[in-house]
Amino acid sequence: MGNLMFDEDIDSWETLMFLYNSALKEVQTKLEILNDEFVHVHKYNPIEYIKSRIKTPESIVKKLKRHGLETSVDNMINHIKDIAGIRIVCSFTSDIYRIAEMIGKQNDLTVISVKDYIKNPKDSGYKSFHMLVSVPIFLSDSVVDTKVEIQIRTIAMDFWASLEHKIYYKFEGHAPAYISQDLKNCADAVSELDAKMLSLNEAIMQAKKEQEEQE
């Protein structure tokens, strides 16, 4: 499939996919260890679940064309930042920034850029915290720095984003105005729900602390 879509031979494509898959494994293992350590130290689990994926060749080609670029491996590497993607789903908004901070402190991982769509949501209502990181992949004869996009969001944000993606996929990015407005209203409701759940969790933690002090 790779040699049909890209100018280079299939070896270049397969090598690239190997690197991206290796980078996903590295980052996912790192995240699982961080989560286990957090549970061990704080008796609290900040990560509900982790999803990882590699962009399909069709999706890569479509994105390159959208940017007016030829379908080459070089253009993939230089212009598409989210070929390898990991999504971290948390319970509460406070967990998002806690996890982002933990990732940023990793010595063998470089944070290239950060986009906070929680403090600055997209016009559609989309909220998520994005980090573009680079992780070294140690091969037998070389070390290759490989990019991975990390998205961190709450369960509610992930539910909304999944629905938005399905709707816009059906309309090929041109949904009717009333649907876009309804989606935006749902995004506002999600934000309100996240705020209430965080507040409730803080109240529970406080009540539990007071109860332990009285015992």
PDB file of C-alpha atoms in Angstrom:
ATOM      1  CA  MET A   1       0.000   0.000   0.000  1.00  0.00           C
ATOM      2  CA  GLY A   2       2.844   2.401   0.856  1.00  0.00           C
ATOM      3  CA  ASN A   3       4.489   2.229  -2.593  1.00  0.00           C
ATOM      4  CA  LEU A   4       1.185   3.065  -4.276  1.00  0.00           C
ATOM      5  CA  MET A   5       0.722   6.270  -2.326  1.00  0.00           C
ATOM      6  CA  PHE A   6       4.247   7.631  -1.904  1.00  0.00           C
ATOM      7  CA  ASP A   7       7.020   8.416  -4.320  1.00  0.00           C
ATOM      8  CA  GLU A   8       9.684   6.531  -2.309  1.00  0.00           C
ATOM      9  CA  ASP A   9       9.995   2.759  -2.220  1.00  0.00           C
ATOM     10  CA  ILE A  10       8.095   0.693   0.309  1.00  0.00           C
ATOM     11  CA  ASP A  11      11.201   0.246   2.490  1.00  0.00           C
ATOM     12  CA  SER A  12      11.198   3.961   3.415  1.00  0.00           C
ATOM     13  CA  TRP A  13       7.515   3.775   4.326  1.00  0.00           C
ATOM     14  CA  GLU A  14       7.902   0.604   6.400  1.00  0.00           C
ATOM     15  CA  THR A  15      10.961   1.984   8.218  1.00  0.00           C
ATOM     16  CA  LEU A  16       9.035   5.137   9.085  1.00  0.00           C
ATOM     17  CA  MET A  17       6.027   3.153  10.380  1.00  0.00           C
ATOM     18  CA  PHE A  18       8.392   1.004  12.441  1.00  0.00           C
ATOM     19  CA  LEU A  19       9.845   4.162  14.048  1.00  0.00           C
ATOM     20  CA  TYR A  20       6.428   5.663  14.804  1.00  0.00           C
ATOM     21  CA  ASN A  21       5.150   2.385  16.269  1.00  0.00           C
ATOM     22  CA  SER A  22       8.297   2.106  18.399  1.00  0.00           C
ATOM     23  CA  ALA A  23       7.848   5.690  19.616  1.00  0.00           C
ATOM     24  CA  LEU A  24       4.233   4.944  20.598  1.00  0.00           C
ATOM     25  CA  LYS A  25       5.359   1.913  22.619  1.00  0.00           C
ATOM     26  CA  GLU A  26       8.064   3.975  24.360  1.00  0.00           C
ATOM     27  CA  VAL A  27       5.692   6.799  25.315  1.00  0.00           C
ATOM     28  CA  GLN A  28       2.844   4.484  26.343  1.00  0.00           C
ATOM     29  CA  THR A  29       5.143   2.457  28.625  1.00  0.00           C
ATOM     30  CA  LYS A  30       6.483   5.691  30.128  1.00  0.00           C
ATOM     31  CA  LEU A  31       2.925   6.908  30.830  1.00  0.00           C
ATOM     32  CA  GLU A  32       1.906   3.607  32.411  1.00  0.00           C
ATOM     33  CA  ILE A  33       4.947   3.729  34.721  1.00  0.00           C
ATOM     34  CA  LEU A  34       4.168   7.343  35.701  1.00  0.00           C
ATOM     35  CA  ASN A  35       0.580   6.363  36.457  1.00  0.00           C
ATOM     36  CA  ASP A  36       1.667   3.325  38.517  1.00  0.00           C
ATOM     37  CA  GLU A  37       4.099   5.493  40.469  1.00  0.00           C
ATOM     38  CA  PHE A  38       1.381   8.066  41.138  1.00  0.00           C
ATOM     39  CA  VAL A  39      -0.939   5.337  42.431  1.00  0.00           C
ATOM     40  CA  HIS A  40       1.874   3.961  44.621  1.00  0.00           C
ATOM     41  CA  VAL A  41       2.746   7.361  46.145  1.00  0.00           C
ATOM     42  CA  HIS A  42      -0.636   9.123  46.276  1.00  0.00           C
ATOM     43  CA  LYS A  43      -3.101   6.181  46.245  1.00  0.00           C
ATOM     44  CA  TYR A  44      -4.839   7.898  43.345  1.00  0.00           C
ATOM     45  CA  ASN A  45      -5.152   6.980  39.671  1.00  0.00           C
ATOM     46  CA  PRO A  46      -4.989  10.090  37.417  1.00  0.00           C
ATOM     47  CA  ILE A  47      -5.266   8.179  34.111  1.00  0.00           C
ATOM     48  CA  GLU A  48      -8.511   6.386  33.267  1.00  0.00           C
ATOM     49  CA  TYR A  49      -7.193   4.892  30.027  1.00  0.00           C
ATOM     50  CA  ILE A  50      -4.714   5.425  27.173  1.00  0.00           C
ATOM     51  CA  LYS A  51      -5.375   5.026  23.449  1.00  0.00           C
ATOM     52  CA  SER A  52      -2.713   5.031  20.748  1.00  0.00           C
ATOM     53  CA  ARG A  53      -2.935   5.105  16.962  1.00  0.00           C
ATOM     54  CA  ILE A  54      -0.943   5.630  13.759  1.00  0.00           C
ATOM     55  CA  LYS A  55      -2.572   7.783  11.070  1.00  0.00           C
ATOM     56  CA  THR A  56      -3.701   5.745   8.055  1.00  0.00           C
ATOM     57  CA  PRO A  57      -1.954   6.330   4.687  1.00  0.00           C
ATOM     58  CA  GLU A  58      -5.253   7.696   3.313  1.00  0.00           C
ATOM     59  CA  SER A  59      -5.534  10.206   6.153  1.00  0.00           C
ATOM     60  CA  ILE A  60      -1.892  11.281   5.716  1.00  0.00           C
ATOM     61  CA  VAL A  61      -2.322  11.815   1.962  1.00  0.00           C
ATOM     62  CA  LYS A  62      -5.551  13.784   2.520  1.00  0.00           C
ATOM     63  CA  LYS A  63      -3.825  16.067   5.049  1.00  0.00           C
ATOM     64  CA  LEU A  64      -0.820  16.670   2.749  1.00  0.00           C
ATOM     65  CA  LYS A  65      -3.150  17.562  -0.119  1.00  0.00           C
ATOM     66  CA  ARG A  66      -5.062  19.948   2.130  1.00  0.00           C
ATOM     67  CA  HIS A  67      -1.778  21.775   2.717  1.00  0.00           C
ATOM     68  CA  GLY A  68      -0.980  21.708  -1.020  1.00  0.00           C
ATOM     69  CA  LEU A  69       1.983  19.362  -0.535  1.00  0.00           C
ATOM     70  CA  GLU A  70       3.188  16.398  -2.556  1.00  0.00           C
ATOM     71  CA  THR A  71       2.832  12.950  -1.015  1.00  0.00           C
ATOM     72  CA  SER A  72       6.402  12.219  -0.021  1.00  0.00           C
ATOM     73  CA  VAL A  73       7.976  10.708   3.081  1.00  0.00           C
ATOM     74  CA  ASP A  74       9.952  13.942   3.667  1.00  0.00           C
ATOM     75  CA  ASN A  75       6.736  15.994   3.666  1.00  0.00           C
ATOM     76  CA  MET A  76       5.160  13.521   6.080  1.00  0.00           C
ATOM     77  CA  ILE A  77       8.011  13.866   8.540  1.00  0.00           C
ATOM     78  CA  ASN A  78       8.324  17.646   8.246  1.00  0.00           C
ATOM     79  CA  HIS A  79       4.702  18.760   7.962  1.00  0.00           C
ATOM     80  CA  ILE A  80       2.475  16.218   9.723  1.00  0.00           C
ATOM     81  CA  LYS A  81       3.004  16.266  13.451  1.00  0.00           C
ATOM     82  CA  ASP A  82       0.322  13.782  14.527  1.00  0.00           C
ATOM     83  CA  ILE A  83       1.184  10.631  12.553  1.00  0.00           C
ATOM     84  CA  ALA A  84       1.808   8.867  15.870  1.00  0.00           C
ATOM     85  CA  GLY A  85      -0.772   9.868  18.460  1.00  0.00           C
ATOM     86  CA  ILE A  86      -1.505   8.973  22.076  1.00  0.00           C
ATOM     87  CA  ARG A  87      -4.655  10.049  23.896  1.00  0.00           C
ATOM     88  CA  ILE A  88      -4.687  10.116  27.686  1.00  0.00           C
ATOM     89  CA  VAL A  89      -8.158  10.233  29.223  1.00  0.00           C
ATOM     90  CA  CYS A  90      -8.541  11.455  32.829  1.00  0.00           C
ATOM     91  CA  SER A  91     -11.389  11.869  35.286  1.00  0.00           C
ATOM     92  CA  PHE A  92     -10.866  15.537  36.139  1.00  0.00           C
ATOM     93  CA  THR A  93      -9.464  18.686  34.504  1.00  0.00           C
ATOM     94  CA  SER A  94      -6.918  19.025  37.335  1.00  0.00           C
ATOM     95  CA  ASP A  95      -5.458  15.643  36.284  1.00  0.00           C
ATOM     96  CA  ILE A  96      -4.730  17.011  32.793  1.00  0.00           C
ATOM     97  CA  TYR A  97      -2.240  19.617  34.006  1.00  0.00           C
ATOM     98  CA  ARG A  98      -0.779  17.221  36.582  1.00  0.00           C
ATOM     99  CA  ILE A  99      -0.037  14.642  33.858  1.00  0.00           C
ATOM    100  CA  ALA A 100       1.298  17.297  31.445  1.00  0.00           C
ATOM    101  CA  GLU A 101       3.720  18.449  34.154  1.00  0.00           C
ATOM    102  CA  MET A 102       4.860  14.862  34.808  1.00  0.00           C
ATOM    103  CA  ILE A 103       5.490  14.310  31.079  1.00  0.00           C
ATOM    104  CA  GLY A 104       7.434  17.586  30.833  1.00  0.00           C
ATOM    105  CA  LYS A 105       9.827  16.437  33.585  1.00  0.00           C
ATOM    106  CA  GLN A 106      10.950  13.307  31.728  1.00  0.00           C
ATOM    107  CA  ASN A 107      14.660  13.579  30.877  1.00  0.00           C
ATOM    108  CA  ASP A 108      14.590  11.258  27.859  1.00  0.00           C
ATOM    109  CA  LEU A 109      11.664  12.980  26.204  1.00  0.00           C
ATOM    110  CA  THR A 110      11.691  16.452  24.615  1.00  0.00           C
ATOM    111  CA  VAL A 111       8.586  18.661  24.583  1.00  0.00           C
ATOM    112  CA  ILE A 112       8.572  20.437  21.214  1.00  0.00           C
ATOM    113  CA  SER A 113       5.338  22.402  21.576  1.00  0.00           C
ATOM    114  CA  VAL A 114       2.195  22.707  23.700  1.00  0.00           C
ATOM    115  CA  LYS A 115      -1.328  23.780  22.676  1.00  0.00           C
ATOM    116  CA  ASP A 116      -3.822  24.346  25.473  1.00  0.00           C
ATOM    117  CA  TYR A 117      -7.287  24.072  23.923  1.00  0.00           C
ATOM    118  CA  ILE A 118      -8.800  23.896  27.422  1.00  0.00           C
ATOM    119  CA  LYS A 119      -7.939  27.460  28.397  1.00  0.00           C
ATOM    120  CA  ASN A 120      -8.325  28.503  24.734  1.00  0.00           C
ATOM    121  CA  PRO A 121     -10.970  26.246  23.130  1.00  0.00           C
ATOM    122  CA  LYS A 122     -11.384  26.065  19.359  1.00  0.00           C
ATOM    123  CA  ASP A 123     -14.373  27.903  17.848  1.00  0.00           C
ATOM    124  CA  SER A 124     -16.199  24.573  17.529  1.00  0.00           C
ATOM    125  CA  GLY A 125     -16.013  24.112  21.307  1.00  0.00           C
ATOM    126  CA  TYR A 126     -13.224  21.504  21.093  1.00  0.00           C
ATOM    127  CA  LYS A 127     -11.209  21.182  24.298  1.00  0.00           C
ATOM    128  CA  SER A 128      -8.057  19.154  24.831  1.00  0.00           C
ATOM    129  CA  PHE A 129      -4.441  19.642  25.920  1.00  0.00           C
ATOM    130  CA  HIS A 130      -1.939  18.827  23.153  1.00  0.00           C
ATOM    131  CA  MET A 131       1.776  18.162  23.556  1.00  0.00           C
ATOM    132  CA  LEU A 132       4.116  17.403  20.679  1.00  0.00           C
ATOM    133  CA  VAL A 133       7.056  15.416  22.025  1.00  0.00           C
ATOM    134  CA  SER A 134      10.120  13.786  20.568  1.00  0.00           C
ATOM    135  CA  VAL A 135      11.378  10.452  21.873  1.00  0.00           C
ATOM    136  CA  PRO A 136      14.730   8.826  20.973  1.00  0.00           C
ATOM    137  CA  ILE A 137      14.406   5.374  19.398  1.00  0.00           C
ATOM    138  CA  PHE A 138      17.579   3.373  20.001  1.00  0.00           C
ATOM    139  CA  LEU A 139      18.310   1.128  17.035  1.00  0.00           C
ATOM    140  CA  SER A 140      21.258  -1.254  16.691  1.00  0.00           C
ATOM    141  CA  ASP A 141      23.356   1.300  14.798  1.00  0.00           C
ATOM    142  CA  SER A 142      21.719   4.693  15.422  1.00  0.00           C
ATOM    143  CA  VAL A 143      19.361   6.824  17.523  1.00  0.00           C
ATOM    144  CA  VAL A 144      16.385   8.386  15.743  1.00  0.00           C
ATOM    145  CA  ASP A 145      14.312  11.131  17.401  1.00  0.00           C
ATOM    146  CA  THR A 146      10.664  10.467  16.544  1.00  0.00           C
ATOM    147  CA  LYS A 147       7.643  12.739  17.115  1.00  0.00           C
ATOM    148  CA  VAL A 148       4.499  11.731  19.003  1.00  0.00           C
ATOM    149  CA  GLU A 149       1.457  13.922  19.619  1.00  0.00           C
ATOM    150  CA  ILE A 150      -0.039  13.490  23.091  1.00  0.00           C
ATOM    151  CA  GLN A 151      -3.638  14.593  23.708  1.00  0.00           C
ATOM    152  CA  ILE A 152      -4.830  14.824  27.315  1.00  0.00           C
ATOM    153  CA  ARG A 153      -8.532  15.296  28.072  1.00  0.00           C
ATOM    154  CA  THR A 154     -11.316  14.314  30.456  1.00  0.00           C
ATOM    155  CA  ILE A 155     -13.816  11.520  29.761  1.00  0.00           C
ATOM    156  CA  ALA A 156     -16.473  14.143  28.988  1.00  0.00           C
ATOM    157  CA  MET A 157     -14.174  16.037  26.572  1.00  0.00           C
ATOM    158  CA  ASP A 158     -13.268  12.765  24.859  1.00  0.00           C
ATOM    159  CA  PHE A 159     -16.944  11.830  24.464  1.00  0.00           C
ATOM    160  CA  TRP A 160     -17.690  15.223  22.867  1.00  0.00           C
ATOM    161  CA  ALA A 161     -14.624  15.116  20.567  1.00  0.00           C
ATOM    162  CA  SER A 162     -15.512  11.608  19.397  1.00  0.00           C
ATOM    163  CA  LEU A 163     -19.050  12.723  18.537  1.00  0.00           C
ATOM    164  CA  GLU A 164     -17.799  15.857  16.757  1.00  0.00           C
ATOM    165  CA  HIS A 165     -15.362  13.790  14.685  1.00  0.00           C
ATOM    166  CA  LYS A 166     -18.116  11.382  13.583  1.00  0.00           C
ATOM    167  CA  ILE A 167     -20.487  14.220  12.644  1.00  0.00           C
ATOM    168  CA  TYR A 168     -17.919  16.206  10.677  1.00  0.00           C
ATOM    169  CA  TYR A 169     -16.682  13.038   8.971  1.00  0.00           C
ATOM    170  CA  LYS A 170     -20.230  12.411   7.703  1.00  0.00           C
ATOM    171  CA  PHE A 171     -20.510  15.972   6.393  1.00  0.00           C
ATOM    172  CA  GLU A 172     -16.860  16.056   5.190  1.00  0.00           C
ATOM    173  CA  GLY A 173     -16.165  19.091   7.377  1.00  0.00           C
ATOM    174  CA  HIS A 174     -19.208  21.098   6.253  1.00  0.00           C
ATOM    175  CA  ALA A 175     -21.920  20.405   8.804  1.00  0.00           C
ATOM    176  CA  PRO A 176     -25.080  22.586   8.736  1.00  0.00           C
ATOM    177  CA  ALA A 177     -24.917  25.679  10.966  1.00  0.00           C
ATOM    178  CA  TYR A 178     -27.601  24.437  13.375  1.00  0.00           C
ATOM    179  CA  ILE A 179     -25.646  21.202  13.994  1.00  0.00           C
ATOM    180  CA  SER A 180     -22.441  23.152  14.653  1.00  0.00           C
ATOM    181  CA  GLN A 181     -24.336  25.387  17.105  1.00  0.00           C
ATOM    182  CA  ASP A 182     -25.856  22.385  18.895  1.00  0.00           C
ATOM    183  CA  LEU A 183     -22.386  20.837  19.165  1.00  0.00           C
ATOM    184  CA  LYS A 184     -21.031  24.088  20.626  1.00  0.00           C
ATOM    185  CA  ASN A 185     -23.882  24.102  23.169  1.00  0.00           C
ATOM    186  CA  CYS A 186     -22.982  20.513  24.090  1.00  0.00           C
ATOM    187  CA  ALA A 187     -19.331  21.580  24.540  1.00  0.00           C
ATOM    188  CA  ASP A 188     -20.479  24.264  27.000  1.00  0.00           C
ATOM    189  CA  ALA A 189     -22.521  21.642  28.875  1.00  0.00           C
ATOM    190  CA  VAL A 190     -19.471  19.344  28.988  1.00  0.00           C
ATOM    191  CA  SER A 191     -17.344  22.142  30.467  1.00  0.00           C
ATOM    192  CA  GLU A 192     -20.006  22.805  33.114  1.00  0.00           C
ATOM    193  CA  LEU A 193     -20.187  19.085  33.937  1.00  0.00           C
ATOM    194  CA  ASP A 194     -16.379  18.832  34.232  1.00  0.00           C
ATOM    195  CA  ALA A 195     -16.335  21.829  36.606  1.00  0.00           C
ATOM    196  CA  LYS A 196     -19.104  20.319  38.762  1.00  0.00           C
ATOM    197  CA  MET A 197     -17.421  16.899  38.894  1.00  0.00           C
ATOM    198  CA  LEU A 198     -14.100  18.494  39.899  1.00  0.00           C
ATOM    199  CA  SER A 199     -15.835  20.512  42.601  1.00  0.00           C
ATOM    200  CA  LEU A 200     -17.642  17.397  43.854  1.00  0.00           C
ATOM    201  CA  ASN A 201     -14.395  15.423  43.946  1.00  0.00           C
ATOM    202  CA  GLU A 202     -12.690  18.175  45.957  1.00  0.00           C
ATOM    203  CA  ALA A 203     -15.617  18.216  48.404  1.00  0.00           C
ATOM    204  CA  ILE A 204     -15.388  14.415  48.800  1.00  0.00           C
ATOM    205  CA  MET A 205     -11.632  14.591  49.429  1.00  0.00           C
ATOM    206  CA  GLN A 206     -12.134  17.322  52.017  1.00  0.00           C
ATOM    207  CA  ALA A 207     -14.927  15.399  53.774  1.00  0.00           C
ATOM    208  CA  LYS A 208     -12.780  12.257  53.834  1.00  0.00           C
ATOM    209  CA  LYS A 209      -9.834  14.185  55.297  1.00  0.00           C
ATOM    210  CA  GLU A 210     -12.031  15.670  58.057  1.00  0.00           C
ATOM    211  CA  GLN A 211     -13.436  12.231  58.830  1.00  0.00           C
ATOM    212  CA  GLU A 212      -9.929  10.733  59.174  1.00  0.00           C
ATOM    213  CA  GLU A 213      -8.869  13.599  61.499  1.00  0.00           C
ATOM    214  CA  GLN A 214     -11.831  12.899  63.783  1.00  0.00           C
ATOM    215  CA  GLU A 215     -11.099   9.172  64.075  1.00  0.00           C
TER     216      GLU A 215
END
